Coordinates of C-alpha atoms and ligand atoms in Angstrom, one line a residue:
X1 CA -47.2 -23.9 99.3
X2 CA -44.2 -22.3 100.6
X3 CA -43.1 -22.9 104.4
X4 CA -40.6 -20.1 106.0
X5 CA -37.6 -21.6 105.2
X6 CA -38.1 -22.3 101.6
X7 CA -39.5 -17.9 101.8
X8 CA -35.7 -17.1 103.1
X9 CA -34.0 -18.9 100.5
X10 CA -36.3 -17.1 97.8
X11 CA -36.2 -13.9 99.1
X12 CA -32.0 -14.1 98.7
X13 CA -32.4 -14.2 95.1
X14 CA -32.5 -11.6 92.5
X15 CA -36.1 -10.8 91.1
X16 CA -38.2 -11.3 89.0
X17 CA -37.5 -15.0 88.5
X18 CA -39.4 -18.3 87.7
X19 CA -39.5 -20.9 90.8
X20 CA -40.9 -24.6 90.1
X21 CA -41.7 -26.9 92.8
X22 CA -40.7 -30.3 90.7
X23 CA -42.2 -32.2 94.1
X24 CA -45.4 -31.0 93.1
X25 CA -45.0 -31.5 89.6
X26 CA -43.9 -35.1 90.5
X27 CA -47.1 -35.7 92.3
X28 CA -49.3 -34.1 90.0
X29 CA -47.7 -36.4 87.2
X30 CA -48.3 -39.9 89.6
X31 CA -51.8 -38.3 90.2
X32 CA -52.4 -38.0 86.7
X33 CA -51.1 -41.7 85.7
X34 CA -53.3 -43.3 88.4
X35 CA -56.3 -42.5 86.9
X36 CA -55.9 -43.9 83.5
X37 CA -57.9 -46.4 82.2
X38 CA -55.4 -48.7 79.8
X39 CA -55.6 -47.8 76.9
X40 CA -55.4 -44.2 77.5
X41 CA -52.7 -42.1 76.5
X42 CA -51.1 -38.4 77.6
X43 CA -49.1 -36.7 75.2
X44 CA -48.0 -33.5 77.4
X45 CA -48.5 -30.7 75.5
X46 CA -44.8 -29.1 75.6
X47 CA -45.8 -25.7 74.3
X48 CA -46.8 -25.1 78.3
X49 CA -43.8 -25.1 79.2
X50 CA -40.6 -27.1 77.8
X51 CA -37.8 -26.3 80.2
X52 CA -35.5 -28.9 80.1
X53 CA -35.8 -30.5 83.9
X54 CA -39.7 -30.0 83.4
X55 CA -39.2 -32.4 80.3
X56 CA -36.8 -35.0 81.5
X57 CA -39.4 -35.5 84.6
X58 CA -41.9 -36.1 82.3
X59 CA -40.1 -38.7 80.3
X60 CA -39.4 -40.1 83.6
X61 CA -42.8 -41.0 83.8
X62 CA -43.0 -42.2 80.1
X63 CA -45.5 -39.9 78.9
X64 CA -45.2 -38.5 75.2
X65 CA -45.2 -35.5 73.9
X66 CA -47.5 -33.5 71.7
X67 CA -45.6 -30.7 69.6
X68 CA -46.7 -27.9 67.4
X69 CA -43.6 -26.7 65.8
X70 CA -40.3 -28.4 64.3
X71 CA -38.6 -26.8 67.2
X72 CA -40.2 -28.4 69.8
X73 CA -39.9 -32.0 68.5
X74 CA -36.0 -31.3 68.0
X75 CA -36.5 -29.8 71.7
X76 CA -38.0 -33.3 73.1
X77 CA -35.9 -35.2 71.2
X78 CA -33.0 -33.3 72.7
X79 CA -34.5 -34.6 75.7
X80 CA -34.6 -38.1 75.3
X81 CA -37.9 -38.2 74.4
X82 CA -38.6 -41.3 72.3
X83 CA -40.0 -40.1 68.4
X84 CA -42.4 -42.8 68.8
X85 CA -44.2 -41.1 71.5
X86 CA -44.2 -37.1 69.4
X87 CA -47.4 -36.7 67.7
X88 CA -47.5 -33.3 65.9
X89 CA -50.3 -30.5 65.6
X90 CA -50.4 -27.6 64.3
X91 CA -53.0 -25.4 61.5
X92 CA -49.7 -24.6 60.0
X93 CA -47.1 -27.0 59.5
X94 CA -44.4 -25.6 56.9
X95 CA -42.1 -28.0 54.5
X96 CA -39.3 -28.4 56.3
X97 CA -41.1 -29.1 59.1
X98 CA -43.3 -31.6 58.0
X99 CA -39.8 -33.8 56.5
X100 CA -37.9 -33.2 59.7
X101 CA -41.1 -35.0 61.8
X102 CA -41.0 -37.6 59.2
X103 CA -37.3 -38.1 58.7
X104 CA -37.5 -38.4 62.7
X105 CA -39.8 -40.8 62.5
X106 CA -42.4 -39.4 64.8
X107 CA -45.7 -41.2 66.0
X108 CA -48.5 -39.4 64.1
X109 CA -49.0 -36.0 62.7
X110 CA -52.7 -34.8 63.4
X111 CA -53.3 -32.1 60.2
X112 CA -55.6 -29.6 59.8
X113 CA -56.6 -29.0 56.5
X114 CA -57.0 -31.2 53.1
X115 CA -53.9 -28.8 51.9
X116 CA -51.8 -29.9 55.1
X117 CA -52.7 -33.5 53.9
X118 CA -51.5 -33.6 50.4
X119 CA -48.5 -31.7 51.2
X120 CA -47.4 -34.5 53.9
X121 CA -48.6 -37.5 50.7
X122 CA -46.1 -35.5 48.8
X123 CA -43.4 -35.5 51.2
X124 CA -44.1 -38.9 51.9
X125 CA -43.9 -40.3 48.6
X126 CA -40.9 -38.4 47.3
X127 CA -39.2 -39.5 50.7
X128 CA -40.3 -42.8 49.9
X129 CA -42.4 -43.6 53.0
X130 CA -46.0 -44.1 53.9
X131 CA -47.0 -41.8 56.6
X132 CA -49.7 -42.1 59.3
X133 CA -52.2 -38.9 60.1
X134 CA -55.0 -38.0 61.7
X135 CA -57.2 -35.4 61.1
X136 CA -58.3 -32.5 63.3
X137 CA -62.1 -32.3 63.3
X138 CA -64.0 -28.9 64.7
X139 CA -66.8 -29.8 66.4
X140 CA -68.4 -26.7 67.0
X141 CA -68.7 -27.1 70.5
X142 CA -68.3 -24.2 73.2
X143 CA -65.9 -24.8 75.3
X144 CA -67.1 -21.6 78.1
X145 CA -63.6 -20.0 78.0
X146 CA -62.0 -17.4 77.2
X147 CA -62.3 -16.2 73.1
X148 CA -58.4 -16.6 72.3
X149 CA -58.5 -19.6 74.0
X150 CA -60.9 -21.7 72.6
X151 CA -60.7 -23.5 69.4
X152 CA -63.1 -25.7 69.0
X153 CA -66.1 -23.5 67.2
X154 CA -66.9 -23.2 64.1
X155 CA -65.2 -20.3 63.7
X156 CA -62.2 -20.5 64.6
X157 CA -58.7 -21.1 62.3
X158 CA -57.8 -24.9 63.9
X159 CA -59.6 -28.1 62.5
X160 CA -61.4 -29.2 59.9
X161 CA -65.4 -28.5 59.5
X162 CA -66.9 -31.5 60.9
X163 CA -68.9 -31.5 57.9
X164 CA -66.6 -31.5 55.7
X165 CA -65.6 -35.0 56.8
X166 CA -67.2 -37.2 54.0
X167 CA -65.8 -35.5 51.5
X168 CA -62.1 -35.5 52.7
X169 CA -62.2 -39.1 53.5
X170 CA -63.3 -39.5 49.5
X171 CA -60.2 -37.5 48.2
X172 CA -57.9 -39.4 51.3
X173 CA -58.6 -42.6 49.9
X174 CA -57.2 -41.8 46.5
X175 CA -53.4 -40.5 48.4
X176 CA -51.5 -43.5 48.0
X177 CA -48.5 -42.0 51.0
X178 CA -50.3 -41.5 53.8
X179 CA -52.6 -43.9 56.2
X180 CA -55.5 -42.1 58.2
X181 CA -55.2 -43.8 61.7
X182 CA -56.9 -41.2 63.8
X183 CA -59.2 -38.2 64.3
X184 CA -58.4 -35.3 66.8
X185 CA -60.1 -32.8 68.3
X186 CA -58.8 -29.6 70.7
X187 CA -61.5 -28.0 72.1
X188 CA -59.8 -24.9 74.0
X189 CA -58.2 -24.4 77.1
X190 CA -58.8 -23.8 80.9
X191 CA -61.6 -26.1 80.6
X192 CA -63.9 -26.4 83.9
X193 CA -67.1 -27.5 83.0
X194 CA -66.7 -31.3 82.8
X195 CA -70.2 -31.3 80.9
X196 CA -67.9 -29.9 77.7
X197 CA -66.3 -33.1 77.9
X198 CA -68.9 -35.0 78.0
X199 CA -70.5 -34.0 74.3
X200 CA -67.3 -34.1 73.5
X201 CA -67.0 -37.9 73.9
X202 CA -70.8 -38.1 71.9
X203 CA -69.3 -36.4 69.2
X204 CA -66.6 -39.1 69.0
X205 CA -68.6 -41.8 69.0
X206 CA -70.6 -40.6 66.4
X207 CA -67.1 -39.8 64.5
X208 CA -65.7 -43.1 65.5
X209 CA -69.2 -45.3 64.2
X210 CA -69.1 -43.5 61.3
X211 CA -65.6 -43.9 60.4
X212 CA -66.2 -47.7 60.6
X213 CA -68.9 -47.9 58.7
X214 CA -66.8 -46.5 56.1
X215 CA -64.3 -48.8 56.5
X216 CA -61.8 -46.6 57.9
X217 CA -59.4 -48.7 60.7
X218 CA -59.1 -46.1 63.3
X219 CA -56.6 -46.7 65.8
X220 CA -56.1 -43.4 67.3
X221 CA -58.7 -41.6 69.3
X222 CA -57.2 -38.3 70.0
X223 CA -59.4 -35.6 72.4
X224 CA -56.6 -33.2 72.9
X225 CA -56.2 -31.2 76.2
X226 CA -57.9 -28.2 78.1
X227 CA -58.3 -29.2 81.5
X228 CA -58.6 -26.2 83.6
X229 CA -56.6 -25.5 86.9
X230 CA -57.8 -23.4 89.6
X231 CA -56.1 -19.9 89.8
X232 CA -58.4 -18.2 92.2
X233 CA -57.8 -20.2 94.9
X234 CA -54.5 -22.5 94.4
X235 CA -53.9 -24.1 97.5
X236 CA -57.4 -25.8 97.5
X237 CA -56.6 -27.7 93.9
X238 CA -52.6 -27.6 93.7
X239 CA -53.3 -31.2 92.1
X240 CA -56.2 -30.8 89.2
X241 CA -59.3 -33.6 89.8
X242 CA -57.7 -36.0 86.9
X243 CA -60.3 -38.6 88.1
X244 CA -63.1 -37.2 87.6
X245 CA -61.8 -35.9 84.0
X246 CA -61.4 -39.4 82.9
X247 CA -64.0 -40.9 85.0
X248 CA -66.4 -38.3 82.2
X249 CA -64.4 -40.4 79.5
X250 CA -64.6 -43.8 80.9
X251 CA -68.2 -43.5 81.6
X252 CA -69.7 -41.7 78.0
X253 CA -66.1 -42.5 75.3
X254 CA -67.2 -45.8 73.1
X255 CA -63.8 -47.4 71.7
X256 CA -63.6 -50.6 69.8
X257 CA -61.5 -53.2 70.3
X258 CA -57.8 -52.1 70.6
X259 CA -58.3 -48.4 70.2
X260 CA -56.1 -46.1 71.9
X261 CA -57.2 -42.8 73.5
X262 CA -54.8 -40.1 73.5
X263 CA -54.9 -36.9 75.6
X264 CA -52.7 -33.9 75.4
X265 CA -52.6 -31.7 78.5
X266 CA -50.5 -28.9 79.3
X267 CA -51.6 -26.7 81.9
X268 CA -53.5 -29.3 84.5
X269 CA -49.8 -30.9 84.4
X270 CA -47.3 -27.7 85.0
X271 CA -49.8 -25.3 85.6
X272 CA -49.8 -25.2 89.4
X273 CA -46.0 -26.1 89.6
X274 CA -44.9 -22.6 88.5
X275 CA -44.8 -19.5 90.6
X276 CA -43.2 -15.9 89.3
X277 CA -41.7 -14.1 92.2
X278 CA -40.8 -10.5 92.1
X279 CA -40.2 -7.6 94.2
X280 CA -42.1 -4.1 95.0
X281 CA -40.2 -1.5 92.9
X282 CA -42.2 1.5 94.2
X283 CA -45.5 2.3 95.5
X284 CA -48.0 5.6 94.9
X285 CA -51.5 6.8 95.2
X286 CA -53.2 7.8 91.9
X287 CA -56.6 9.3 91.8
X288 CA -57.7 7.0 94.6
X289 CA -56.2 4.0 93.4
X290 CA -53.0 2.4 95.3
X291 CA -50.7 1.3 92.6
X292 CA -48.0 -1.3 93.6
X293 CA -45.4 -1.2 90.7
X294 CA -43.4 -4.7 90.7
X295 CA -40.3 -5.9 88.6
X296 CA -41.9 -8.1 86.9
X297 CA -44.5 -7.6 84.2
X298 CA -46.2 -8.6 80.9
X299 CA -42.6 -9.6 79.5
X300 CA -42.5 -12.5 82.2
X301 CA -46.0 -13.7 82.5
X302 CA -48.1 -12.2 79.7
X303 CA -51.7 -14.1 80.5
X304 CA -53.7 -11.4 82.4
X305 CA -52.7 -8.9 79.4
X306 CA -53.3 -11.2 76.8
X307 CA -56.9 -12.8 78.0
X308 CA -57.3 -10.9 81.1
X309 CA -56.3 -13.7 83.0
X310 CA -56.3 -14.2 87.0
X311 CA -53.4 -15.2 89.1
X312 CA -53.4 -15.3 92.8
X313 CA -50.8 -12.9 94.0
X314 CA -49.5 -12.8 97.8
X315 CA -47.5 -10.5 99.3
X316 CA -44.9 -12.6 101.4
X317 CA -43.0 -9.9 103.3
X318 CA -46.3 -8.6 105.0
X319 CA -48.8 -9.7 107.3
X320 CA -50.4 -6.2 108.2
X321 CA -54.2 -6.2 107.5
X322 CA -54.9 -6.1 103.4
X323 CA -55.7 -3.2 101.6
X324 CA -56.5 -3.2 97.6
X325 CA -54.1 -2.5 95.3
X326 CA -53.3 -2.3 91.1
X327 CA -50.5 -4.2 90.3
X328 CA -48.6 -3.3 87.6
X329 CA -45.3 -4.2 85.8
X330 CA -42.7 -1.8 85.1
X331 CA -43.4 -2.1 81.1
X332 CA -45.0 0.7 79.2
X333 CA -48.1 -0.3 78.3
X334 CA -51.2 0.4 80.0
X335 CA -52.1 -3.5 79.7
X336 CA -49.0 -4.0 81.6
X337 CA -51.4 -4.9 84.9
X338 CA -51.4 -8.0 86.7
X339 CA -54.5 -7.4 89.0
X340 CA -57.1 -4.4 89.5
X341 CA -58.7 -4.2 92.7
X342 CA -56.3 -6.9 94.1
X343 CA -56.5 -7.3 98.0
X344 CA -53.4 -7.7 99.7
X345 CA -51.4 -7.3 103.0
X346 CA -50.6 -3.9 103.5
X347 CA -47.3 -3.6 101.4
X348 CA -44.0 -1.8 101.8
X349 CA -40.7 -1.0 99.2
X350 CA -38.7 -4.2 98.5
X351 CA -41.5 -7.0 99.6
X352 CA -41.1 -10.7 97.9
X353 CA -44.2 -10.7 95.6
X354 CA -45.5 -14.3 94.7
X355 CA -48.0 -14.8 91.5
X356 CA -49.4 -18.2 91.7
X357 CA -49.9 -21.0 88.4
X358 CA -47.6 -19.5 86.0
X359 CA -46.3 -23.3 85.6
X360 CA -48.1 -23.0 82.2
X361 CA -48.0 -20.5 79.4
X362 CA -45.7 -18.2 81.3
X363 CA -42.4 -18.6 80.9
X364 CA -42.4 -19.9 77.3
X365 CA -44.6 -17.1 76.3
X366 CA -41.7 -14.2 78.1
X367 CA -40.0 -11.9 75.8
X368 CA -37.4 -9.4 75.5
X369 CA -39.9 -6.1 75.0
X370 CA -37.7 -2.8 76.1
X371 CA -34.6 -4.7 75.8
X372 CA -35.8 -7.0 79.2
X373 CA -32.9 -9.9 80.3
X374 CA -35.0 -13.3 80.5
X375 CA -35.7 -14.6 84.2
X376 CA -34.6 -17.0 85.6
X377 CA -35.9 -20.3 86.7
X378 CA -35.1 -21.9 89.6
X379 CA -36.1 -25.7 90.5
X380 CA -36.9 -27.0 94.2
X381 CA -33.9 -29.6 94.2
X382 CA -31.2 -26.6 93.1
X383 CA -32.2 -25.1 96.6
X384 CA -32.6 -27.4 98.9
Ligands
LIG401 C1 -52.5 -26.1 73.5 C2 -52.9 -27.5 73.0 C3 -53.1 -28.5 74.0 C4 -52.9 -28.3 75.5 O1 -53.9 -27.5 76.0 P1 -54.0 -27.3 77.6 O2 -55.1 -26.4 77.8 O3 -52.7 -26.7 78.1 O4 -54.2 -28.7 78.2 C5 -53.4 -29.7 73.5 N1 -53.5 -30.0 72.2 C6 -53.4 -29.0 71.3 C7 -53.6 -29.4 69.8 C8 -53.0 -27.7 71.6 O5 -52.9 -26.8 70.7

């Protein structure tokens, strides 16, 4: 992914920082587009990542945007983003967040609980509107990934109890401020086993027969995101198989006439577009294990000490044979480790560090922990 030249002008700058190859994210995004049926919709999910230039080239392509806090509609609305194309999740949606999506006029909120629903009929009707919703169904289905990261059982905090469907539609038709135009589902994240999708689309046929029978006019199919990238190895997938994704939907999804199908993904779009860079602080042997201490750490890119996720890491200084090493950030916590066990050339002081797909929930999720100064991101077009 990165030829020599573009590895000079990197290893000028000061570490750690964020770099994101907006070519690739270009591609990914015209990859993603061609395979859409017509009446399919992505709403990217901006809690990925919502740096500004990340934003605007997504608007280029016209897709919306799927937001789960007031901020981050004002945030796409600050970037152009058209309010017709926000829709707006969330298990907890506070007042003055539920008036500022309506006052802006936004697409569709998708709500996840009977409570959420007759606080936004409230809203609606002392604002004087009628408001369109769906509703976010759990369908108890396992998504295979990681615990924090999947939503969609039936014991998790997000959705509403699939069973519990008949009797909210009962009490929805008696709130005079709000339409019901959709259902939504979520089912988790880093999604690889296409076979998850395709009970997902069973379940929402049987939702989307069932509705109609009740004489619900649903307009809004909505199956949320979760498509997984490949970290291990992310030179062989640096564009995620969007084809067959839909081709799953295309082939098991039943939609009536003039049904739209919304998707929200987040990390199949940025994911593989983002790469941390930072530099060997110090090196030492510890009870047989060769730590490599870096300057970046969990307050960059939290994932591997959050849900023990993988990046691929390269050492771009070195090409002497590869030897296994911890790396660690320079934080103080013990879960402060980006890999155990990690192979890589043989390493010296002051080497350009690379960890791979942290396009998606890295940056966003940084902090400040021991007083740490944000990195910076840097873009393909500001170098070249
Ligand atoms: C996080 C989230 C997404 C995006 O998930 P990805 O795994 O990044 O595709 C989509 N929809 C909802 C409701 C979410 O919370």
């Amino acid at each position: 992914m990165f030829n020599s030249e573009l590895i000079q002008r990197l290893n000028k700058l000061k570490t750690p920082f964020y770099f994101y190859d907006l070519d690739l994210l270009d591609k990914t995004i015209l990859s993603l587009k061609d395979s859409l049926e017509l009446n399919y919709n992505v709403y990217y999910a901006i809690k990925a990542n919502n740096n500004s230039k990340i934003i605007k080239l997504i608007n280029d392509h016209n897709l919306g945007i799927d937001a789960v806090s007031g901020e981050e509609i004002n945030k796409a609305l600050n970037c152009k983003i058209n309010p017709k194309k926000i829709v707006f999740a969330g298990v907890g949606k506070t007042k003055e967040e539920i008036i500022l999506a309506i006052k802006k006029k936004i697409y569709l909120f998708n709500c996840e609980s009977f409570d959420e629903v007759k606080l936004i009929d409230k809203i609606s009707n002392e604002l004087n509107v009628t408001t369109e919703i769906a509703i976010r169904l759990n369908p108890n289905i396992d998504s295979r990934t990681h615990k924090y990261i999947k939503t969609g059982m039936f014991d998790t905090k997000f959705g509403i109890q699939i069973d519990h469907l008949s009797d909210i539609l009962e009490k929805i038709k008696n709130l005079k401020n709000i339409h019901l135009k959709g259902y939504h589902f979520h089912l988790g994240s880093q999604i690889d086993d296409l076979n998850v999708f395709v009970k997902l689309s069973q379940v929402s046929n049987e939702i989307n027969s069932y509705l109609k029978n009740n004489k619900f006019n649903i307009r809004d199919i909505n199956l949320g995101g979760g498509l997984g990238i490949n970290y291990k190895e992310p030179d062989l997938n640096l564009i995620p198989d969007f084809r067959s994704y839909f081709n799953v939907f295309k082939k098991n999804l039943i939609c009536f006439d003039n049904q739209k199908v919304h998707f929200e993904l987040g990390r199949s779009i940025v994911g593989q577009c983002g790469s941390l860079f930072s530099r060997i602080l110090y090196l030492k042997k510890s009870f047989n294990k060769n730590f490599m201490i870096i300057d970046a750490g969990m307050t960059e890119l939290i994932r591997p000490a959050l849900y023990n996720a993988h990046h691929h890491i390269d050492n771009l200084s070195s090409i002497e044979k590869e030897i296994k090493y911890d790396i660690v950030g320079p934080l103080c916590e013990s879960s402060d480790t980006f890999a155990k066990d990690y192979y890589l050339n043989e390493s010296k002081l002051g080497d350009l560090i690379v960890i791979r797909s942290s396009g998606a929930y890295g940056e966003v999720m940084s902090s400040n922990y021991n007083l740490r100064k944000k990195a910076i991101a840097y873009y393909s077009n500001d170098l070249f």
